[in-house]
Short mmCIF file of C-alpha atoms in Angstrom, two decimals:
data_model
loop_
_atom_site.label_atom_id
_atom_site.label_comp_id
_atom_site.label_asym_id
_atom_site.label_seq_id
_atom_site.Cartn_x
_atom_site.Cartn_y
_atom_site.Cartn_z
CA MET V 249 2.61 52.50 16.01
CA MET V 250 0.03 51.98 13.24
CA LYS V 251 2.21 49.20 11.83
CA LYS V 252 2.26 47.43 15.22
CA ILE V 253 -1.52 47.72 15.61
CA LEU V 254 -2.05 46.24 12.13
CA GLN V 255 0.38 43.40 12.87
CA TYR V 256 -1.37 42.53 16.14
CA GLY V 257 -4.70 42.81 14.31
CA LEU V 258 -3.46 40.26 11.78
CA ILE V 259 -2.20 37.91 14.51
CA ILE V 260 -5.58 38.08 16.28
CA SER V 261 -7.49 37.56 13.04
CA ILE V 262 -5.37 34.49 12.25
CA GLY V 263 -6.11 33.01 15.68
CA PHE V 264 -9.80 33.97 15.57
CA PRO V 265 -11.05 31.08 13.37
CA VAL V 266 -9.52 28.56 15.80
CA LEU V 267 -11.23 30.19 18.80
CA PHE V 268 -14.51 30.55 16.89
CA LEU V 269 -14.55 26.89 15.86
CA LEU V 270 -13.66 25.80 19.40
CA MET V 271 -16.54 27.92 20.71
CA LEU V 272 -18.99 26.34 18.25
CA SER V 273 -17.67 22.85 19.03
CA ILE V 274 -18.74 23.20 22.66
CA GLY V 275 -22.01 24.95 21.82
CA ARG V 276 -25.54 23.56 21.84
CA ARG V 277 -28.22 26.15 20.98
CA TRP V 278 -27.42 29.23 18.89
CA PRO V 279 -30.60 31.05 17.85
CA TYR V 280 -30.43 34.35 15.98
CA PRO V 281 -29.44 37.06 17.08
CA ALA V 282 -27.46 35.61 20.04
CA LEU V 283 -23.76 36.33 19.61
CA PHE V 284 -22.71 33.13 21.38
CA PRO V 285 -24.37 29.73 21.79
CA LEU V 286 -26.85 29.73 24.67
CA GLU V 287 -25.55 26.45 26.06
CA MET V 288 -21.92 25.48 26.25
CA SER V 289 -20.56 22.19 27.49
CA PHE V 290 -17.87 19.70 26.62
CA SER V 291 -20.42 16.96 26.00
CA ASN V 292 -19.75 17.08 22.23
CA TRP V 293 -16.12 16.24 22.95
CA GLU V 294 -17.09 13.15 24.94
CA PHE V 295 -16.86 11.17 21.71
CA LEU V 296 -13.16 10.82 22.60
CA GLN V 297 -14.18 8.25 25.23
CA GLN V 298 -16.59 6.38 22.95
CA SER V 299 -14.84 4.15 20.43
CA ASP V 300 -18.17 3.40 18.69
CA SER V 301 -18.91 7.07 17.95
CA LYS V 302 -18.87 8.18 14.29
CA LEU V 303 -16.38 10.96 14.91
CA PHE V 304 -13.99 8.73 16.80
CA GLN V 305 -14.01 6.31 13.86
CA ALA V 306 -13.76 9.11 11.27
CA PHE V 307 -10.71 10.53 13.02
CA PHE V 308 -8.88 7.20 12.98
CA ILE V 309 -9.98 6.36 9.41
CA SER V 310 -8.57 9.73 8.27
CA LEU V 311 -5.41 9.15 10.27
CA GLY V 312 -4.99 5.65 8.84
CA ILE V 313 -5.51 6.80 5.25
CA SER V 314 -3.23 9.85 5.55
CA LEU V 315 -0.42 8.00 7.32
CA SER V 316 -0.55 5.16 4.77
CA VAL V 317 -0.55 7.53 1.78
CA ALA V 318 2.24 9.64 3.29
CA PHE V 319 4.36 6.56 4.06
CA ILE V 320 3.90 4.95 0.61
CA VAL V 321 4.48 8.19 -1.34
CA THR V 322 7.51 9.16 0.77
CA SER V 323 9.19 5.76 0.31
CA ILE V 324 8.42 5.10 -3.36
CA GLY V 325 8.79 8.78 -4.28
CA PHE V 326 12.29 8.85 -2.79
CA LEU V 327 13.50 6.10 -5.11
CA ILE V 328 11.64 7.11 -8.27
CA SER V 329 12.32 10.86 -7.94
CA LYS V 330 16.04 10.11 -8.04
CA PHE V 331 15.75 8.39 -11.41
CA ILE V 332 13.55 11.20 -12.71
CA ALA V 333 15.84 13.97 -11.44
CA TYR V 334 18.90 12.44 -13.13
CA SER V 335 17.03 11.35 -16.25
CA LYS V 336 17.35 13.05 -19.65
CA GLN V 337 13.55 13.31 -19.78
CA ARG V 338 13.40 15.03 -16.39
CA ASN V 339 11.45 18.03 -17.65
CA THR V 340 8.88 15.86 -19.45
CA PHE V 341 8.29 13.83 -16.28
CA LEU V 342 8.09 17.01 -14.22
CA VAL V 343 5.46 18.59 -16.50
CA LEU V 344 3.49 15.30 -16.36
CA ALA V 345 3.78 15.37 -12.56
CA TYR V 346 2.22 18.82 -12.49
CA ILE V 347 -0.96 17.65 -14.28
CA PRO V 348 -2.57 15.66 -11.44
CA TYR V 349 -1.21 18.20 -8.98
CA LEU V 350 -2.93 21.08 -10.78
CA LEU V 351 -6.08 19.39 -12.00
CA SER V 352 -8.81 19.29 -9.47
CA PRO V 353 -8.51 15.93 -7.61
CA VAL V 354 -12.24 15.52 -7.97
CA ILE V 355 -11.97 15.77 -11.80
CA MET V 356 -9.22 13.14 -11.63
CA ALA V 357 -11.53 10.98 -9.54
CA VAL V 358 -14.29 11.35 -12.15
CA ILE V 359 -11.84 10.19 -14.82
CA PHE V 360 -10.63 7.01 -13.12
CA GLN V 361 -13.68 6.17 -10.98
CA TYR V 362 -14.88 3.52 -13.48
CA TYR V 363 -11.79 1.35 -12.88
CA PHE V 364 -12.30 1.56 -9.13
CA ILE V 365 -15.88 0.38 -9.56
CA ILE V 366 -15.08 -2.63 -11.77
CA THR V 367 -12.18 -3.71 -9.51
CA GLY V 368 -14.38 -3.42 -6.43
CA LEU V 369 -12.11 -0.80 -4.90
CA ALA V 370 -14.77 1.92 -4.85
CA GLY V 371 -16.23 2.41 -1.41
CA SER V 372 -13.28 0.71 0.30
CA PHE V 373 -10.53 1.96 2.58
CA PHE V 374 -7.82 0.64 0.23
CA GLY V 375 -9.54 2.17 -2.78
CA VAL V 376 -9.33 5.60 -1.18
CA ILE V 377 -5.65 5.04 -0.31
CA ILE V 378 -4.87 4.07 -3.93
CA ALA V 379 -6.86 7.02 -5.34
CA GLN V 380 -5.13 9.47 -3.01
CA PHE V 381 -1.78 7.90 -3.89
CA LEU V 382 -2.41 8.71 -7.57
CA ILE V 383 -2.85 12.38 -6.65
CA ALA V 384 -0.16 12.63 -3.99
CA PHE V 385 2.59 10.67 -5.72
CA PRO V 386 3.34 13.33 -8.41
CA PHE V 387 3.29 15.91 -5.62
CA GLY V 388 5.95 13.89 -3.78
CA ILE V 389 8.06 13.75 -6.95
CA ILE V 390 7.88 17.56 -7.26
CA ILE V 391 8.96 17.98 -3.60
CA TYR V 392 11.90 15.57 -3.95
CA ASP V 393 12.99 16.96 -7.32
CA ASN V 394 14.63 19.97 -5.64
CA PHE V 395 16.63 17.70 -3.40
CA TRP V 396 18.54 15.67 -6.01
CA ASN V 397 21.35 17.87 -7.28
CA SER V 398 24.84 17.51 -8.76
CA GLN V 399 26.51 17.82 -5.34
CA LEU V 400 24.53 14.90 -3.95
CA LYS V 401 25.26 12.90 -7.09
CA SER V 402 29.02 13.52 -6.59
CA ILE V 403 28.81 12.35 -2.95
CA GLU V 404 26.96 9.21 -4.06
CA GLU V 405 29.57 8.50 -6.75
CA LEU V 406 32.34 9.06 -4.20
CA SER V 407 30.75 6.43 -1.97
CA TYR V 408 30.78 3.92 -4.88
CA THR V 409 34.40 4.83 -5.71
CA LEU V 410 35.40 4.12 -2.10
CA GLY V 411 33.89 0.64 -2.39
CA GLY V 412 30.44 1.22 -0.92
CA THR V 413 27.65 -1.03 -2.15
CA ARG V 414 24.31 0.34 -3.33
CA ILE V 415 22.64 -0.59 -0.03
CA GLN V 416 25.49 0.91 2.02
CA THR V 417 25.35 4.10 -0.03
CA TYR V 418 21.63 4.44 0.59
CA ARG V 419 21.82 3.56 4.30
CA LYS V 420 24.98 5.45 5.28
CA VAL V 421 25.06 8.35 2.81
CA LEU V 422 21.83 9.21 1.00
CA LEU V 423 19.26 8.54 3.72
CA PRO V 424 21.05 10.51 6.48
CA LEU V 425 21.58 13.41 4.06
CA SER V 426 17.96 13.38 2.95
CA LYS V 427 16.37 13.25 6.42
CA ASN V 428 14.88 16.74 6.09
CA ALA V 429 13.62 16.18 2.53
CA ILE V 430 11.98 12.91 3.61
CA MET V 431 10.30 14.58 6.60
CA LEU V 432 9.15 17.48 4.43
CA CYS V 433 7.67 15.11 1.85
CA PHE V 434 5.98 13.02 4.55
CA PHE V 435 4.40 16.09 6.19
CA GLN V 436 3.27 17.66 2.93
CA VAL V 437 1.76 14.46 1.54
CA PHE V 438 0.09 13.77 4.88
CA LEU V 439 -1.55 17.20 4.66
CA VAL V 440 -2.65 16.70 1.03
CA SER V 441 -4.32 13.46 2.05
CA TRP V 442 -5.69 14.81 5.36
CA PHE V 443 -7.32 17.81 3.62
CA GLU V 444 -8.77 15.83 0.70
CA TYR V 445 -12.57 15.72 0.32
CA GLY V 446 -13.90 15.52 -3.26
CA LEU V 447 -11.87 12.52 -4.43
CA THR V 448 -12.31 10.69 -1.10
CA ASN V 449 -16.07 11.16 -1.19
CA LEU V 450 -16.38 10.03 -4.83
CA ILE V 451 -14.07 7.00 -4.67
CA GLY V 452 -15.18 6.18 -1.11
CA SER V 453 -18.80 6.37 -2.35
CA GLY V 454 -19.75 7.94 0.99
CA LYS V 455 -18.89 4.65 2.77
CA VAL V 456 -15.37 5.71 3.78
CA ARG V 457 -16.25 8.42 6.26
CA THR V 458 -13.19 10.58 6.82
CA LEU V 459 -13.19 13.82 8.82
CA THR V 460 -13.61 16.04 5.75
CA VAL V 461 -16.53 13.87 4.61
CA SER V 462 -17.96 14.16 8.14
CA VAL V 463 -17.82 17.98 8.01
CA PHE V 464 -19.94 18.01 4.86
CA ASN V 465 -22.31 15.37 6.25
CA PHE V 466 -22.83 17.39 9.43
CA VAL V 467 -23.34 20.58 7.39
CA THR V 468 -25.97 18.77 5.29
CA GLU V 469 -27.64 17.59 8.51
CA ALA V 470 -27.50 21.24 9.76
CA ASN V 471 -25.51 20.06 12.79
CA ILE V 472 -23.07 22.97 12.91
CA PHE V 473 -21.74 22.06 16.37
CA TYR V 474 -20.53 18.63 15.29
CA ALA V 475 -19.28 20.13 12.01
CA ALA V 476 -17.24 22.63 14.06
CA LEU V 477 -15.95 19.79 16.22
CA SER V 478 -14.86 17.90 13.08
CA CYS V 479 -13.15 21.09 11.86
CA CYS V 480 -11.23 21.34 15.16
CA LEU V 481 -10.09 17.73 14.75
CA LEU V 482 -9.08 18.49 11.15
CA ILE V 483 -6.79 21.37 12.10
CA LEU V 484 -5.18 19.72 15.16
CA PRO V 485 -2.74 17.33 13.40
CA PRO V 486 -1.58 19.99 10.88
CA MET V 487 -0.90 22.33 13.80
CA LEU V 488 1.12 19.64 15.52
CA LEU V 489 3.06 19.00 12.29
CA LEU V 490 3.63 22.72 11.88
CA TYR V 491 5.02 22.88 15.41
CA ILE V 492 7.35 19.92 14.76
CA ASN V 493 8.35 21.40 11.42
CA LYS V 494 9.14 24.84 12.89
CA ARG V 495 10.70 23.45 16.07
CA PHE V 496 12.92 20.75 14.56
CA ILE V 497 13.36 20.94 10.76
CA PHE V 498 13.56 24.72 10.64
CA PHE V 499 15.91 24.69 13.63
CA VAL V 500 18.19 22.11 11.97
CA GLU V 501 18.23 24.16 8.74
CA LYS V 502 19.11 27.32 10.66
CA THR V 503 21.94 25.69 12.59
CA ASN V 504 23.33 24.17 9.39
CA GLN V 505 23.50 27.56 7.68
CA MET Z 276 3.81 5.31 -15.49
CA VAL Z 277 2.44 4.59 -12.00
CA VAL Z 278 0.16 7.61 -12.28
CA VAL Z 279 0.02 8.33 -16.01
CA LEU Z 280 -1.28 4.86 -16.94
CA PRO Z 281 -4.42 4.90 -14.72
CA VAL Z 282 -5.12 8.50 -15.70
CA LEU Z 283 -4.72 7.71 -19.41
CA SER Z 284 -6.91 4.62 -19.08
CA GLY Z 285 -9.50 6.77 -17.33
CA LEU Z 286 -9.30 9.37 -20.08
CA VAL Z 287 -9.78 6.68 -22.76
CA TYR Z 288 -12.87 5.35 -20.95
CA ALA Z 289 -14.25 8.87 -20.42
CA THR Z 290 -13.67 9.69 -24.12
CA LEU Z 291 -15.42 6.50 -25.27
CA TYR Z 292 -18.30 7.22 -22.90
CA SER Z 293 -18.63 10.81 -24.09
CA PHE Z 294 -18.80 9.62 -27.73
CA GLY Z 295 -21.50 7.11 -26.82
CA ILE Z 296 -19.36 4.03 -27.55
CA VAL Z 297 -19.55 2.58 -24.03
CA GLY Z 298 -21.80 3.16 -21.04
CA ILE Z 299 -25.36 2.72 -19.84
CA LEU Z 300 -28.08 4.00 -22.22
CA ASN Z 301 -25.51 4.84 -24.93
CA GLU Z 302 -26.54 3.48 -28.31
CA GLY Z 303 -23.42 3.92 -30.44
CA PHE Z 304 -21.09 6.61 -31.74
CA THR Z 305 -22.50 10.12 -31.45
CA LEU Z 306 -21.18 13.67 -31.41
CA GLU Z 307 -24.30 14.92 -29.70
CA ASN Z 308 -22.74 15.17 -26.21
CA TRP Z 309 -19.71 17.08 -27.44
CA SER Z 310 -21.68 19.44 -29.63
CA GLY Z 311 -24.02 20.01 -26.68
CA ILE Z 312 -21.11 20.97 -24.44
CA LEU Z 313 -19.18 23.01 -27.02
CA SER Z 314 -22.16 24.97 -28.30
CA GLY Z 315 -24.07 25.15 -25.01
CA LYS Z 316 -23.67 27.76 -22.33
CA SER Z 317 -23.14 25.69 -19.19
CA PHE Z 318 -19.51 24.57 -19.71
CA TRP Z 319 -18.25 27.94 -20.89
CA THR Z 320 -20.14 29.81 -18.14
CA SER Z 321 -18.57 27.52 -15.53
CA LEU Z 322 -15.13 27.86 -17.08
CA PHE Z 323 -15.27 31.66 -17.22
CA PHE Z 324 -16.79 31.88 -13.74
CA SER Z 325 -13.94 29.70 -12.42
CA PHE Z 326 -11.42 31.88 -14.25
CA TYR Z 327 -13.00 35.08 -12.90
CA VAL Z 328 -13.00 33.76 -9.31
CA ALA Z 329 -9.40 32.54 -9.61
CA VAL Z 330 -8.01 35.72 -11.18
CA THR Z 331 -9.89 38.02 -8.77
CA SER Z 332 -8.77 35.99 -5.75
CA ILE Z 333 -5.16 35.93 -6.90
CA LEU Z 334 -5.10 39.67 -7.68
CA ILE Z 335 -6.50 40.58 -4.24
CA SER Z 336 -4.09 38.12 -2.58
CA LEU Z 337 -1.16 39.60 -4.49
CA VAL Z 338 -1.96 43.14 -3.36
CA LEU Z 339 -2.41 42.04 0.27
CA SER Z 340 0.59 39.74 0.41
CA LEU Z 341 2.94 42.17 -1.33
CA SER Z 342 1.86 44.95 1.05
CA MET Z 343 2.48 42.70 4.06
CA ALA Z 344 5.73 41.17 2.82
CA LEU Z 345 7.23 44.56 1.96
CA SER Z 346 5.94 46.56 4.94
CA TRP Z 347 6.64 43.98 7.66
CA LYS Z 348 9.93 42.48 6.50
CA LYS Z 349 11.53 42.32 9.95
CA ALA Z 350 8.44 41.03 11.74
CA LEU Z 351 7.98 38.31 9.11
CA GLN Z 352 11.57 37.17 9.40
CA ASN Z 353 12.10 37.24 13.17
CA GLY Z 354 9.06 38.27 15.19
CA ILE Z 355 6.03 36.31 16.37
CA LEU Z 356 4.45 36.97 12.96
CA SER Z 357 7.12 34.75 11.37
CA THR Z 358 5.50 31.78 13.17
CA VAL Z 359 1.86 32.88 13.19
CA ILE Z 360 1.80 33.45 9.41
CA TYR Z 361 2.19 29.67 8.97
CA LEU Z 362 -0.96 28.96 11.00
CA PRO Z 363 -3.48 29.53 8.15
CA LEU Z 364 -1.66 26.79 6.20
CA CYS Z 365 -3.20 24.34 8.71
CA PHE Z 366 -6.68 25.25 7.47
CA PRO Z 367 -8.01 23.02 4.72
CA GLY Z 368 -10.48 24.50 2.23
CA THR Z 369 -13.27 22.54 3.91
CA VAL Z 370 -12.64 24.15 7.32
CA MET Z 371 -12.16 27.64 5.93
CA ALA Z 372 -15.35 27.32 3.86
CA PHE Z 373 -17.32 26.18 6.92
CA PHE Z 374 -15.84 29.01 9.01
CA MET Z 375 -16.71 31.61 6.37
CA PHE Z 376 -20.21 30.16 6.06
CA GLN Z 377 -20.70 30.70 9.80
CA MET Z 378 -19.25 34.21 9.53
CA LEU Z 379 -20.83 35.59 6.35
CA SER Z 380 -24.21 33.91 6.02
CA LYS Z 381 -27.37 35.87 6.77
CA SER Z 382 -27.58 34.26 10.21
CA GLY Z 383 -23.79 34.24 10.63
CA PHE Z 384 -21.58 35.90 13.21
CA LEU Z 385 -21.14 39.18 11.29
CA SER Z 386 -24.89 39.53 10.86
CA ARG Z 387 -25.35 38.93 14.62
CA LEU Z 388 -22.67 41.53 15.36
CA GLY Z 389 -24.45 43.98 13.03
CA PHE Z 390 -27.74 43.29 14.84
CA GLU Z 391 -26.14 43.81 18.27
CA ALA Z 392 -24.54 47.06 17.06
CA GLY Z 393 -27.88 48.25 15.71
CA LEU Z 394 -26.65 48.35 12.11
CA ILE Z 395 -29.34 45.93 10.91
CA GLN Z 396 -32.80 45.29 12.30
CA ASP Z 397 -33.41 41.98 10.61
CA LEU Z 398 -31.22 39.23 9.17
CA THR Z 399 -32.86 39.63 5.74
CA ILE Z 400 -31.24 43.09 5.46
CA PHE Z 401 -27.75 41.57 5.78
CA PRO Z 402 -26.07 41.52 2.32
CA GLU Z 403 -25.81 38.25 0.44
CA LEU Z 404 -22.13 37.34 0.83
CA ILE Z 405 -22.38 33.60 0.32
CA ASN Z 406 -24.22 31.55 -2.30
CA ASP Z 407 -24.25 34.81 -4.29
CA ALA Z 408 -24.07 35.37 -8.05
CA TYR Z 409 -20.65 37.06 -7.95
CA GLY Z 410 -18.89 34.40 -5.90
CA ILE Z 411 -18.01 36.91 -3.17
CA GLY Z 412 -17.89 34.26 -0.44
CA ILE Z 413 -15.72 31.97 -2.61
CA ILE Z 414 -13.37 34.85 -3.45
CA ILE Z 415 -13.00 35.98 0.21
CA THR Z 416 -12.32 32.40 1.33
CA SER Z 417 -9.81 31.79 -1.47
CA VAL Z 418 -8.03 35.05 -0.62
CA LEU Z 419 -7.74 33.98 3.04
CA LEU Z 420 -6.38 30.59 1.99
CA ILE Z 421 -3.87 31.87 -0.58
CA THR Z 422 -2.54 35.11 0.96
CA PRO Z 423 -0.35 33.41 3.63
CA PHE Z 424 1.31 31.30 0.89
CA PHE Z 425 2.16 34.42 -1.08
CA VAL Z 426 3.38 36.31 2.02
CA ILE Z 427 5.81 33.45 2.77
CA LEU Z 428 6.82 33.19 -0.90
CA PHE Z 429 7.53 36.93 -1.27
CA THR Z 430 9.34 37.15 2.10
CA ASN Z 431 11.64 34.29 1.08
CA LEU Z 432 12.15 35.69 -2.44
CA TYR Z 433 12.99 39.13 -1.05
CA ARG Z 434 15.77 37.55 0.98
CA SER Z 435 17.05 35.01 -1.57
CA GLU Z 436 17.10 37.51 -4.45
CA GLN Z 437 18.99 40.01 -2.28
CA ILE Z 438 16.62 42.78 -3.27
CA GLU Z 439 17.99 44.98 -0.49
CA ASN Z 440 21.33 45.16 -2.35
CA TYR Z 441 19.65 46.12 -5.64
CA LYS Z 442 17.71 48.81 -3.82
CA ALA Z 443 20.88 50.19 -2.23
CA LEU Z 444 22.51 50.32 -5.67
CA ALA Z 445 19.50 52.05 -7.23
CA SER Z 446 19.41 54.54 -4.34
CA THR Z 447 23.02 55.57 -4.98
CA PHE Z 448 21.92 56.44 -8.53
CA GLY Z 449 19.24 58.69 -7.05
CA ALA Z 450 16.14 56.50 -7.29
CA SER Z 451 13.21 57.68 -5.16
CA LYS Z 452 11.22 55.37 -2.81
CA SER Z 453 8.42 55.06 -5.32
CA GLN Z 454 10.88 54.27 -8.15
CA LEU Z 455 12.56 51.62 -5.97
CA LEU Z 456 9.21 49.95 -5.49
CA ARG Z 457 8.01 50.24 -9.11
CA ARG Z 458 11.31 49.66 -10.94
CA VAL Z 459 13.23 47.31 -8.63
CA THR Z 460 11.27 45.46 -5.94
CA LEU Z 461 7.97 44.67 -7.66
CA PRO Z 462 9.43 43.64 -11.06
CA ILE Z 463 11.91 41.24 -9.42
CA LEU Z 464 9.34 39.68 -7.06
CA LEU Z 465 6.62 39.35 -9.71
CA LYS Z 466 8.97 38.02 -12.38
CA LYS Z 467 10.46 35.41 -10.05
CA SER Z 468 7.07 34.29 -8.82
CA SER Z 469 5.19 34.52 -12.13
CA VAL Z 470 4.98 30.76 -12.76
CA SER Z 471 3.81 30.13 -9.18
CA ILE Z 472 1.12 32.79 -9.68
CA TYR Z 473 -0.11 31.14 -12.90
CA LEU Z 474 -0.09 27.72 -11.23
CA PHE Z 475 -2.13 29.13 -8.33
CA ILE Z 476 -4.70 30.52 -10.81
CA ILE Z 477 -5.14 27.02 -12.29
CA PHE Z 478 -5.24 25.57 -8.79
CA VAL Z 479 -8.02 27.92 -7.61
CA MET Z 480 -9.96 27.35 -10.85
CA GLY Z 481 -10.16 23.67 -9.99
CA SER Z 482 -11.09 24.10 -6.33
CA TYR Z 483 -14.07 22.05 -5.22
CA GLU Z 484 -14.80 22.18 -1.48
CA VAL Z 485 -15.08 25.98 -1.16
CA PRO Z 486 -17.51 26.53 -4.10
CA LEU Z 487 -19.47 23.44 -3.09
CA LEU Z 488 -20.26 24.99 0.29
CA LEU Z 489 -20.29 28.70 -0.58
CA GLY Z 490 -21.37 28.73 -4.23
CA ARG Z 491 -24.83 28.58 -5.80
CA GLN Z 492 -26.50 26.50 -8.48
CA SER Z 493 -25.78 29.00 -11.24
CA PRO Z 494 -23.10 29.97 -12.11
CA GLN Z 495 -21.07 27.05 -10.79
CA MET Z 496 -17.35 26.51 -10.73
CA ILE Z 497 -16.08 23.89 -13.17
CA SER Z 498 -15.36 21.07 -10.66
CA VAL Z 499 -18.76 21.39 -9.02
CA ALA Z 500 -20.56 21.61 -12.38
CA THR Z 501 -18.74 18.53 -13.76
CA LEU Z 502 -19.40 16.41 -10.70
CA GLN Z 503 -23.03 17.40 -10.61
CA LYS Z 504 -23.47 16.19 -14.20
CA ILE Z 505 -21.80 12.85 -13.35
CA GLN Z 506 -23.74 12.29 -10.13
CA ARG Z 507 -27.16 13.49 -11.27
CA TYR Z 508 -30.09 11.11 -11.29
CA ASN Z 509 -30.45 11.80 -15.02
CA LEU Z 510 -28.20 9.16 -16.59
CA TYR Z 511 -28.26 11.00 -19.94
CA ASP Z 512 -26.13 13.73 -18.33
CA ILE Z 513 -23.20 11.38 -17.53
CA PRO Z 514 -21.65 11.47 -21.05
CA LYS Z 515 -21.84 15.29 -20.95
CA GLY Z 516 -20.06 15.24 -17.56
CA PHE Z 517 -17.29 13.10 -19.06
CA ALA Z 518 -17.03 15.43 -22.07
CA MET Z 519 -16.72 18.41 -19.70
CA SER Z 520 -13.97 16.72 -17.66
CA ILE Z 521 -11.99 15.78 -20.80
CA LEU Z 522 -12.30 19.30 -22.19
CA TYR Z 523 -11.13 20.77 -18.89
CA VAL Z 524 -8.15 18.36 -18.74
CA LEU Z 525 -7.21 19.32 -22.32
CA ILE Z 526 -7.39 23.03 -21.52
CA ILE Z 527 -5.23 22.63 -18.39
CA VAL Z 528 -2.67 20.47 -20.23
CA LEU Z 529 -2.51 23.07 -23.01
CA VAL Z 530 -1.98 25.89 -20.50
CA LEU Z 531 0.70 23.85 -18.71
CA VAL Z 532 2.55 23.15 -21.98
CA LEU Z 533 2.39 26.86 -22.84
CA LEU Z 534 3.69 27.73 -19.38
CA TYR Z 535 6.51 25.22 -19.79
CA TRP Z 536 7.30 26.56 -23.26
CA ARG Z 537 7.58 30.14 -22.04
CA ASN Z 538 9.24 29.42 -18.68
CA ARG Z 539 11.66 26.56 -19.23
CA ALA Z 540 14.07 28.07 -16.69
CA PHE Z 541 11.51 27.52 -13.92
CA PHE Z 542 11.25 23.79 -14.65
CA ASN Z 543 15.01 23.48 -15.22
CA SER Z 544 16.03 25.25 -12.03
CA ASN Z 545 15.57 24.11 -8.46
CA GLN Z 546 12.58 26.29 -7.66
CA THR Z 547 9.78 24.06 -8.78
CA SER Z 548 8.13 23.78 -5.36
#
């Protein structure tokens, strides 16, 4: 009985932040010691109908950056991770891949910011994409590394033995077999990029206003209701990805077992 | 090379800047910035504060996640909890930090609840849980962010390592429940996850968004302290900021090499993620 109560307590406490942020996002006035905002309306959410609103633009800038980074890392990472996984220096490459992954992205940004300034990439949309790529690419390599194994190598060699060309082997053998790994890499890299703040703010020089940058800007302006609204927008896509991941990828894995 | 080359080029520039060879207001080779950082308090205070926050957060997370993973095995594998436990993974540090700020600050939700319940008569009486000297707010937020990862990790390890079979075997030899936990379950889970735990410590040490929102001016975590030196209006602080970032990179690389040296099996096997 106690176990059940604790479990339900945990479930409620996990859902609480979402409800709390939603409540703040529709709030207006919240003086101390009122438990809830004195005014509640959906007027804050009306930005969805105004394409010139800052939040509307921030949402699509974030989406554009994250989708681009996820697409580039997933495609290039797929090809390069294969060479790394089968290389004799695999472990060296893997340890090197862990460095940007473990170092704070903002420290990395400090280190290579100079080159972004002299090339004119600082403060631009493409500059942020390139900077995030430098952080996310090693992460993609680490995700794919588990996927390339001796069994897959044997299947690939079998395809060549049976007369398959390199393109045919990729299109008909490797890509269908790696569908789940590709989706996993895409989702994970999307999240890394979607959640990123420090590096984006430094390389974007405050001009590339993503959702995470917006949260901090609204906090600085003491506009907690818009900050909460930005937070809601930040957690929506990951929740959707989580649903897709649990509903489809997890289901496919379970049925394959 | 795609990543290593820009990072190395950046490191070269940062090194030259920190030694006064390039950069605005620098007048030639000097060791002043490095000696200032190495002999001064600010870098080491930030480094140890980051280490303290990371280790404390990880230890609390380990206790919580192990308790959950071992007590609620069935619920975490099949029940609604098996889905809900993934939900906190959708929360970026920025969102969790903002949420905790609204919960734990002196005018936050908990303080309001305390006022309504008659526990406090004024918001000034509410304890300082954020922007505090001990990093309590940062630690609580980090624990909330990390614990779900560890719960999922331990639940999966429990199944993949077939710990139930080892426990059954130990039971036939007369092991008690406490011995099963201390001699079988915990050693296997902790040994198998040791590298992930170390990597998480490094990861939390370098966190930026959470301490930026919930930390205070002194002591600061290393990422916040470094960035503040670089972005300050005082241009003479920039070389020191670069020296701090290089030193931190060197320390992390050294720790990573040591980890690799002592745990080659982890990097060789298919459990790197």
